[in-house]
Coordinates of C-alpha atoms and ligand atoms in Angstrom, one line a residue:
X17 CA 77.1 158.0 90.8
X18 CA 80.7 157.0 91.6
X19 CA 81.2 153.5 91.8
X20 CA 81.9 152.4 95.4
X21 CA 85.1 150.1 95.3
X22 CA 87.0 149.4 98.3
X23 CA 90.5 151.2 98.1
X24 CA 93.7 150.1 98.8
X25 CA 95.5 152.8 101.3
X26 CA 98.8 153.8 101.3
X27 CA 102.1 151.8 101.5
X28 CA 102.0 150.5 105.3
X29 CA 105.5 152.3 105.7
X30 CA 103.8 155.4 104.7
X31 CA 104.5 158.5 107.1
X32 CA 103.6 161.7 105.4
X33 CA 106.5 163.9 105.5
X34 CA 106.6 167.0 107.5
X35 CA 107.8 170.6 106.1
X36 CA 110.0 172.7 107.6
X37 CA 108.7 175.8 108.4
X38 CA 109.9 179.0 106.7
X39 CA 112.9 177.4 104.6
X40 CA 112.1 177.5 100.7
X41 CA 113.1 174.4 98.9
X42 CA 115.8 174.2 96.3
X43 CA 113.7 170.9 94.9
X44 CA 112.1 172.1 92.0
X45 CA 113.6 175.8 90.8
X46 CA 115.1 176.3 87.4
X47 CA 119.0 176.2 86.9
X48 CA 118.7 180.3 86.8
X49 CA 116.8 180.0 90.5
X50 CA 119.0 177.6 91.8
X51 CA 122.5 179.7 90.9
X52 CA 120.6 182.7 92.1
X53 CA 119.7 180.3 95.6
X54 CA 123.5 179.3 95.8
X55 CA 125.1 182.9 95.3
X56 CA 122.8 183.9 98.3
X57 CA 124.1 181.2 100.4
X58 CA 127.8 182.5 99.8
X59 CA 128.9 180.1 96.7
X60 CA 131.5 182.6 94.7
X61 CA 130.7 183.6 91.5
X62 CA 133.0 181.1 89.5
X63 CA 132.2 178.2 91.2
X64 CA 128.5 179.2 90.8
X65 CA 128.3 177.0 87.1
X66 CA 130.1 173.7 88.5
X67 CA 127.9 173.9 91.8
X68 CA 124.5 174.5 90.0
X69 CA 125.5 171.6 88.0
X70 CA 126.1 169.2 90.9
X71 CA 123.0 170.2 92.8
X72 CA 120.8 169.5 89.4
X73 CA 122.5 166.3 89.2
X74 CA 121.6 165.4 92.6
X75 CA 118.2 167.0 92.6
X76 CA 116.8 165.5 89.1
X77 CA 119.1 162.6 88.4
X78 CA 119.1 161.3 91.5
X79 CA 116.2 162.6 93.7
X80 CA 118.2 163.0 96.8
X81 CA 116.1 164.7 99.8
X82 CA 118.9 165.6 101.9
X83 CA 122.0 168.0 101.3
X84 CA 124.3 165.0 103.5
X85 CA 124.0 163.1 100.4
X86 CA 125.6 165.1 97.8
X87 CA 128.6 163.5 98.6
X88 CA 130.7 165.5 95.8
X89 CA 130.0 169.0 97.5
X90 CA 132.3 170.3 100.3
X91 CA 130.7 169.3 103.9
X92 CA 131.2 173.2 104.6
X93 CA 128.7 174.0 101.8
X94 CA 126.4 171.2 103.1
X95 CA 126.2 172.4 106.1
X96 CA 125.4 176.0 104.8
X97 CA 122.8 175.2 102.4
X98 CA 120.6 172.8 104.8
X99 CA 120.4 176.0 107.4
X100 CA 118.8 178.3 104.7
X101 CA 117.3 175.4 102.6
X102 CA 115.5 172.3 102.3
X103 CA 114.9 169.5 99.2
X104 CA 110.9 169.6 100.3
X105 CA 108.5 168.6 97.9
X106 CA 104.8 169.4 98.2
X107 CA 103.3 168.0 102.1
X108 CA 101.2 164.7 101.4
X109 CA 98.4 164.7 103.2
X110 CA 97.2 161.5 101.5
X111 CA 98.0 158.9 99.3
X112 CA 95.6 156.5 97.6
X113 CA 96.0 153.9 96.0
X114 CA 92.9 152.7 93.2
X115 CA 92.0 148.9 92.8
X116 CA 93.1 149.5 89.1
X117 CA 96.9 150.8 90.5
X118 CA 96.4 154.5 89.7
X119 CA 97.1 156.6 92.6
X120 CA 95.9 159.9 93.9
X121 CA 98.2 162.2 96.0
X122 CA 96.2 164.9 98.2
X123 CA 99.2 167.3 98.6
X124 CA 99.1 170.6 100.7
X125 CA 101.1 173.8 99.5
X126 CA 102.8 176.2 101.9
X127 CA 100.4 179.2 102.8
X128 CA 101.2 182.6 100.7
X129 CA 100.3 186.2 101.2
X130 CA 97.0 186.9 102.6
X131 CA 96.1 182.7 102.3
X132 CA 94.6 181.8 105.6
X133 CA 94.6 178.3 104.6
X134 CA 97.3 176.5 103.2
X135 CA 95.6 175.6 99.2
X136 CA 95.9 172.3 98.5
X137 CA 96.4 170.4 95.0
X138 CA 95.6 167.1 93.6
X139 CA 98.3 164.5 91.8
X140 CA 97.7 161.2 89.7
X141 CA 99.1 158.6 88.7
X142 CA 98.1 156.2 85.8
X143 CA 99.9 152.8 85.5
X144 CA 100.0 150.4 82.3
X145 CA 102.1 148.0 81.7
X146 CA 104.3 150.1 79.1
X147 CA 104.2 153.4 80.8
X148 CA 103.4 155.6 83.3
X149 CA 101.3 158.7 82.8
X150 CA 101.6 161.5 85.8
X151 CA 98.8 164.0 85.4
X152 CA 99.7 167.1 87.3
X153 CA 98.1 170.4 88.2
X154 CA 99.0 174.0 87.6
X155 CA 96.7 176.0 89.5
X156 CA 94.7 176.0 93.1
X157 CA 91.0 175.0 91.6
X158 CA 90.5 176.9 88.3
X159 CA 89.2 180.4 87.6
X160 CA 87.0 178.9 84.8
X161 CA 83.5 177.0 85.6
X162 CA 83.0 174.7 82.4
X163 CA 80.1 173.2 84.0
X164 CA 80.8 169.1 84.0
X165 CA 83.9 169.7 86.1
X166 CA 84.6 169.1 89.5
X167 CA 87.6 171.5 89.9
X168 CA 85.6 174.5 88.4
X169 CA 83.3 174.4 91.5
X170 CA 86.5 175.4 93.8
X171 CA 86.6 178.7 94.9
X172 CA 90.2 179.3 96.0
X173 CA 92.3 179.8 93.1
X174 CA 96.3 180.6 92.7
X175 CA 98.7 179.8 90.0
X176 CA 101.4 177.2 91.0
X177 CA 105.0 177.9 91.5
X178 CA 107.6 176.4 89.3
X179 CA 108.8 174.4 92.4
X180 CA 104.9 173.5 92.9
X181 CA 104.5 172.3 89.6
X182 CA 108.2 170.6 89.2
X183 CA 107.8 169.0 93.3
X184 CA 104.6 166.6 92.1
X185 CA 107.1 164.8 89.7
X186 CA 109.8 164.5 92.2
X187 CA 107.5 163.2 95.1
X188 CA 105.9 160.7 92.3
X189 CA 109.2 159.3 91.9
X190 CA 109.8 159.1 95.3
X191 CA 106.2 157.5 96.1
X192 CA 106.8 154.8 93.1
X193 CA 110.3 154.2 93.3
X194 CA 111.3 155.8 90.4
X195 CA 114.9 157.1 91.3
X196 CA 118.2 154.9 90.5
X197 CA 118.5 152.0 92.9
X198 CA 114.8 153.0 94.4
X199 CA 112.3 150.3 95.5
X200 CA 108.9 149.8 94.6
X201 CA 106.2 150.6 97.0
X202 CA 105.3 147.3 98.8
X203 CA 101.9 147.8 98.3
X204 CA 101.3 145.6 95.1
X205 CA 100.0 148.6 93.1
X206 CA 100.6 148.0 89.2
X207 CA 103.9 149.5 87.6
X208 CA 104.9 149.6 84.4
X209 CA 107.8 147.1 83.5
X210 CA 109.9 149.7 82.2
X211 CA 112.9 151.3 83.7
X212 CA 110.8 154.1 83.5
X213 CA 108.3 154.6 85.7
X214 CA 106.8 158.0 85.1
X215 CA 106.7 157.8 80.7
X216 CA 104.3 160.8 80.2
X217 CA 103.4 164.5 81.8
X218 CA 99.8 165.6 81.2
X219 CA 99.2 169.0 82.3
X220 CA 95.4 167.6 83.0
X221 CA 95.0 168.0 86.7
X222 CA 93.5 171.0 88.7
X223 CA 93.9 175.0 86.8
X224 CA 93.7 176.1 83.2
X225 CA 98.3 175.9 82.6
X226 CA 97.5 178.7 80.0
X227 CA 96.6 181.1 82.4
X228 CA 99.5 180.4 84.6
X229 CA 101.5 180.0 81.1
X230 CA 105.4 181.1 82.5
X231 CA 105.2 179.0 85.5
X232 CA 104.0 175.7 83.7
X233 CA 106.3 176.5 80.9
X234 CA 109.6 177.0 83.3
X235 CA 108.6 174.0 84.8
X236 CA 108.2 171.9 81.6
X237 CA 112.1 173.2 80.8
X238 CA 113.1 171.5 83.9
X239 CA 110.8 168.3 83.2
X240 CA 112.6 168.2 80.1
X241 CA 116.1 169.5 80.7
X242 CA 118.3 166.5 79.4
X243 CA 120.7 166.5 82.0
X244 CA 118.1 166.0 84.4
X245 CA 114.0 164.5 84.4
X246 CA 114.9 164.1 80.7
X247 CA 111.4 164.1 79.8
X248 CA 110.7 164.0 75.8
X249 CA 108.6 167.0 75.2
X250 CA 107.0 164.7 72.6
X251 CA 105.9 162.9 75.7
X252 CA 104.1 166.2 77.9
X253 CA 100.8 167.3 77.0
X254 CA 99.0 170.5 77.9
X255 CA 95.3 170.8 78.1
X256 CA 93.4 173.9 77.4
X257 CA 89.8 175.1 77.6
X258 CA 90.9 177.0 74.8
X259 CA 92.8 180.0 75.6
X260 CA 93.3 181.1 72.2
X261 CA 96.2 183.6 72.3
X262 CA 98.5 181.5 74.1
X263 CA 97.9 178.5 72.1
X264 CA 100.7 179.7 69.4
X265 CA 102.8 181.1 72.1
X266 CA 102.9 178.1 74.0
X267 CA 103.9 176.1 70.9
X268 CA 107.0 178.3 70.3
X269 CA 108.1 178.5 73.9
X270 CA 107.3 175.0 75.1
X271 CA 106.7 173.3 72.1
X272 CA 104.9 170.5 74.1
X273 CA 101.5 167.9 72.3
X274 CA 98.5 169.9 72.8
X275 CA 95.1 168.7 73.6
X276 CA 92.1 171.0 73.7
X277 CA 89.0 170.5 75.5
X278 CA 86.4 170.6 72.9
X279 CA 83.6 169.0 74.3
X280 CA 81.0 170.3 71.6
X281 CA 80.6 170.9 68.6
X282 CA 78.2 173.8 68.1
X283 CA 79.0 177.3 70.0
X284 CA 75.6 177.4 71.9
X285 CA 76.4 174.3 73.3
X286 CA 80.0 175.3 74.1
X287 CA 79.0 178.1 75.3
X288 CA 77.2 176.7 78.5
X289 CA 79.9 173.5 78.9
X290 CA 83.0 175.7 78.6
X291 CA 82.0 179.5 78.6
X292 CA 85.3 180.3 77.5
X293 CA 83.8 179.8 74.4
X294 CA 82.4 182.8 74.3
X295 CA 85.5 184.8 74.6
X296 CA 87.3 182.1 72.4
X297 CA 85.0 180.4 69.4
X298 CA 85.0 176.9 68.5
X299 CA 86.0 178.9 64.8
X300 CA 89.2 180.7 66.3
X301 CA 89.9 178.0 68.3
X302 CA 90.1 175.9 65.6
X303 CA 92.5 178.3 63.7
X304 CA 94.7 178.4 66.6
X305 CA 95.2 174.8 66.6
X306 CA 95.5 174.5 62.5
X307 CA 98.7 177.2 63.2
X308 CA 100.0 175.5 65.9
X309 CA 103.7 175.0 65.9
X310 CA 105.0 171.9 64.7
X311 CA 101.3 170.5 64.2
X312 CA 102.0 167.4 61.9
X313 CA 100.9 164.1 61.4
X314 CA 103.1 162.2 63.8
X315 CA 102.3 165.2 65.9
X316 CA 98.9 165.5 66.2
X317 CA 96.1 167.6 68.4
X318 CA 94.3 166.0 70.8
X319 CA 90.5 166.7 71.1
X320 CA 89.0 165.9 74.0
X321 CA 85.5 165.2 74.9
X322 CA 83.7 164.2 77.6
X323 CA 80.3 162.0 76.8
X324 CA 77.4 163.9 78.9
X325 CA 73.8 161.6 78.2
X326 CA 71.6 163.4 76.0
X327 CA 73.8 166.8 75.9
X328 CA 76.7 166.5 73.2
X329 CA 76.4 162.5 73.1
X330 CA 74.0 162.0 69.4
X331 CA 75.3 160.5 65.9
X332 CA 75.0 164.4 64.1
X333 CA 77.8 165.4 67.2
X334 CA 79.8 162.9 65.9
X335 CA 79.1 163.8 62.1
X336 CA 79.9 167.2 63.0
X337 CA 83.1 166.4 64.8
X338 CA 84.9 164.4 62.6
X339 CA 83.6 167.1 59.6
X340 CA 84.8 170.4 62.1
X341 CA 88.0 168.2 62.5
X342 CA 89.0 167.4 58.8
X343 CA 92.6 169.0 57.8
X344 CA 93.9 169.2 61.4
X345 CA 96.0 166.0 62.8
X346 CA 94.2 165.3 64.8
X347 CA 93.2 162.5 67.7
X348 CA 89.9 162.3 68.9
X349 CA 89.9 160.8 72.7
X350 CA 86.0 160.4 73.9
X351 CA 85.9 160.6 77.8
X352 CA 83.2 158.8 79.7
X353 CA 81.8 161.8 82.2
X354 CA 83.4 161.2 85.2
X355 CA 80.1 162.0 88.0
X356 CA 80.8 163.7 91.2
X357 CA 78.8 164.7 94.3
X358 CA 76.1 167.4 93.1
X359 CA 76.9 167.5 89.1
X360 CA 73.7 167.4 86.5
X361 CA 75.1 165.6 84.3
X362 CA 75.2 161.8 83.6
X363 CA 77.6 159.6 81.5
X364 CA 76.2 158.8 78.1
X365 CA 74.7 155.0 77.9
X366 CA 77.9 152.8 76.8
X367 CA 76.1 151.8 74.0
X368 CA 75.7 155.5 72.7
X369 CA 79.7 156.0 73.3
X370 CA 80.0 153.3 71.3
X371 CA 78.3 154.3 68.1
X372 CA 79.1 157.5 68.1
X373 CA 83.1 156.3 68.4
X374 CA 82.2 154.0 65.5
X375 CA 81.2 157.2 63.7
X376 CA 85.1 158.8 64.5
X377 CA 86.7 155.4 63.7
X378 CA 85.1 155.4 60.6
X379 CA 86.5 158.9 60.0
X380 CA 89.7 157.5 60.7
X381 CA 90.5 158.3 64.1
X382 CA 91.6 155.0 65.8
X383 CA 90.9 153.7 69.5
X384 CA 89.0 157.2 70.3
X385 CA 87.7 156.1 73.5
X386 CA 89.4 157.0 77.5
X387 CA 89.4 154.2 79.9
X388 CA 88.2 155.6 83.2
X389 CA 90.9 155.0 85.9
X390 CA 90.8 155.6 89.0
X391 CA 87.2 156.6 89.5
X392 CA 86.7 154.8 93.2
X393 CA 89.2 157.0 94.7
X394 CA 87.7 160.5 92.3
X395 CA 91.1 160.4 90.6
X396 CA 89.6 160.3 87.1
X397 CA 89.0 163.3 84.8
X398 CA 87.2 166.1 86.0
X399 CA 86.9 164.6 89.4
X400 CA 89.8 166.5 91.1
X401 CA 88.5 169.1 94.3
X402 CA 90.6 169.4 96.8
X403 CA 89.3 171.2 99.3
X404 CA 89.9 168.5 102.7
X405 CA 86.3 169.2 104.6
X406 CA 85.2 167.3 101.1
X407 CA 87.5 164.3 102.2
X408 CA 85.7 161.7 104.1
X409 CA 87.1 159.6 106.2
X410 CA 86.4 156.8 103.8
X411 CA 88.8 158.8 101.5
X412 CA 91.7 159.0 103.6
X413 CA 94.2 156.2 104.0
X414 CA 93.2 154.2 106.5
X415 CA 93.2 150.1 107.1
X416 CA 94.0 147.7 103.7
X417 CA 90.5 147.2 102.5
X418 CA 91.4 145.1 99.2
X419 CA 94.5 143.5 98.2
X420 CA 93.1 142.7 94.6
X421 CA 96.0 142.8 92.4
X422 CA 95.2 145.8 89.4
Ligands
SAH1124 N1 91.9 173.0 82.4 C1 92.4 172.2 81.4 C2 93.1 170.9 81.9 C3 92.5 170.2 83.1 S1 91.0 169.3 82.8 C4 91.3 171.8 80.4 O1 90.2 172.1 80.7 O2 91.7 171.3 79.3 C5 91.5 167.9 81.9 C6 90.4 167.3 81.0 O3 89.4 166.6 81.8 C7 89.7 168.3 80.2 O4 89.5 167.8 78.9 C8 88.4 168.5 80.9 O5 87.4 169.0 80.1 C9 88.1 167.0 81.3 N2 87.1 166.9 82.4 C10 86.7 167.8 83.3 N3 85.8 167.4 84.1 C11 85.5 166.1 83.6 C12 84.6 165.1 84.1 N4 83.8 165.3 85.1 N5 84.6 163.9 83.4 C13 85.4 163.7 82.4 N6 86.3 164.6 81.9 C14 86.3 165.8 82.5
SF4_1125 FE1 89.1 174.6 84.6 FE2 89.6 172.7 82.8 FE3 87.8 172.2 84.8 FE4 87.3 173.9 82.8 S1 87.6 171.7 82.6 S2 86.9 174.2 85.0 S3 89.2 174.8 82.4 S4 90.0 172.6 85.0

């Protein structure tokens, strides 16, 4: 069962912000996009280059939300581009803040196509005192059902735009003050002492990024365009269930870390936890990641998996691991089963996670174990669903309920 902590809520000045209707946003699109967005609103040809360039200044480098504030673009031009356009990030519909500082965005999506409810996404923040980790999503819910997962239970499912994907970093920033000359939120939630706030991107939230593979990948350009988020592509990670043929692909075109949600160690097991295993074998799987671009020692895999009582969780698991492992650089990270409403599984006993990490550190594999954060507000692994009729009241901001510093 999920631990019942009390919650902070949201920063008292908190007003969630409301999107204009119709307008697409300029917040978030690739350079390409936004040329194409400033040629339609009249900007000639050979200005187009010097424009683009002072809109992704103001956009990335400095996080504006209004077009008044470009102060370097003609009033004129302004004018024009806040009539056809906005600098909208996704809607918050909640913010909450964990007793550990990690906080938990509930953000709604503007309705597409046939949608009759606008999707909504989950974002989350992980503070420690050197960095920041932002763990964002690339699809509504997931078109896979490994079965220990929370997001796999949703059934509405869309890939994310590029502006989708890209908006949950900007409205981070925003929320933690993580633009030149921004202040902290005042509501005593950890930060790292950095400049930095945000350090890290892991694609780890809601949706399998392989199977929306352009989208994340345009997006992760812009995270990482170094006139702009500047994000080291050392410093994103994209998880996978294990979609085999992109694996390679996604190492030549985004060339970001890699972690792969292993989870087991024999295919009849993987076959029930993540039953993309039986498209993808633990075998082939394995290949992919041994051909991986750029797979080295100081750039290693990451194997995830997630410690489920009685089910992966005994010594011979860990044997097998570390043996299936050997050649690959490889990290092992061991994730304590994060429990949600209605799953059948349970964490392994701590004692069990124990010895069977002792088994990987023996191996060689150092400081294998996740530290659950923010499981009071279901921010942690796996816990992400975002469907609101789930959202209790006890869920959504609401009055200060613990100031304990995290
Ligand atoms: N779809 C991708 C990325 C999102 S899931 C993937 O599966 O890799 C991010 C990580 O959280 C994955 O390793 C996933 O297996 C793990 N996870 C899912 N549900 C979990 C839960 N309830 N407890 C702990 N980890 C979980
Ligand atoms: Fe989808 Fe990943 Fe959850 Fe599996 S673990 S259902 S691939 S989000």
């Amino acid at each position: 069962m999920v631990a019942v902590i009390p919650t902070r809520a949201a920063s008292p000045d908190f007003e969630p912000p409301v999107m204009a209707a119709g307008k697409p946003t300029l917040a978030g699109l690739t350079r390409a996009r936004l040329a194409d967005a400033l040629s339609a609103a009249g900007v000639p040809a050979k200005q187009l280059r010097m424009r683009e360039t002072q809109l992704w200044k103001w956009i990335y480098i400095s996080g504006v939300t209004s077009f008044d504030a470009m102060t370097d673009v003609s009033k004129d031009l302004r004018s024009r581009l806040a009539e056809l356009y906005t600098l909208d990030r996704p809607e918050i519909v909640a913010e909450q803040v964990s007793i550990d500082g990690t906080r938990k965005w509930l953000l709604r999506l503007p309705k597409r196509g046939h949608e009759v409810k606008a999707p909504e996404i989950e974002c989350v923040y992980i503070p420690e005192e050197d960095r920041g980790t932002l763990c964002i999503s690339s699809q509504v819910g997931c078109t896979l059902t490994c079965t220990f997962c929370h997001t796999g239970t949703q059934k509405l499912v869309r890939n994310l735009e590029v502006e989708e994907i890209v908006g949950q970093i900007l409205l981070a920033k925003d929320r933690i003050g993580d633009w030149p000359g921004a202040a902290a939120p005042n509501d005593g939630g950890l930060l790292p002492t950095g400049e930095r706030k945000i350090t890290n991107i892991v694609l780890m939230g809601m949706g399998e990024p392989l199977y929306n593979f352009d989208n994340v990948r345009d997006a992760m350009d812009v995270a990482s365009d170094g006139e702009g988020l500047s994000m080291s592509k050392r410093r994103i990670t994209l998880s996978t269930s294990g979609v085999v043929p992109e694996i390679g692909r996604w190492g030549e075109e985004a060339g970001t870390m890699l972690a792969i949600s292993l989870h087991a160690v024999r295919d009849e097991l993987r076959d029930t936890l993540v039953p993309l295993n039986r498209k993808y074998p633990i075998a082939e799987l394995l290949e992919a990641c041994r051909n991986y671009p750029g797979v080295s020692n100081p750039r290693r895999i990451t194997f995830e998996y997630v410690m489920l009582k009685g089910v992966n969780d005994s010594l011979a698991d860990a044997r097998e691991l570390v043996r299936l492992l050997a050649g690959i650089p490889a990290k092992i990270n061991l994730i304590p089963f994060n429990p949600w409403p209605g799953t059948q599984y349970e964490c392994s006993e701590w004692a069990q996670i124990e010895k069977f990490a002792e088994v990987v550190n023996k191996a060689g594999y150092a400081s294998p174990v996740r530290t659950p954060r923010g499981r009071d507000i279901l921010a942690a692994c796996g816990q992400l669903k975002s469907e609101s009729q789930r959202q209790r009241a006890s869920e959504r901001p609401g009055p200060v309920a613990d100031t304990g510093g995290a």
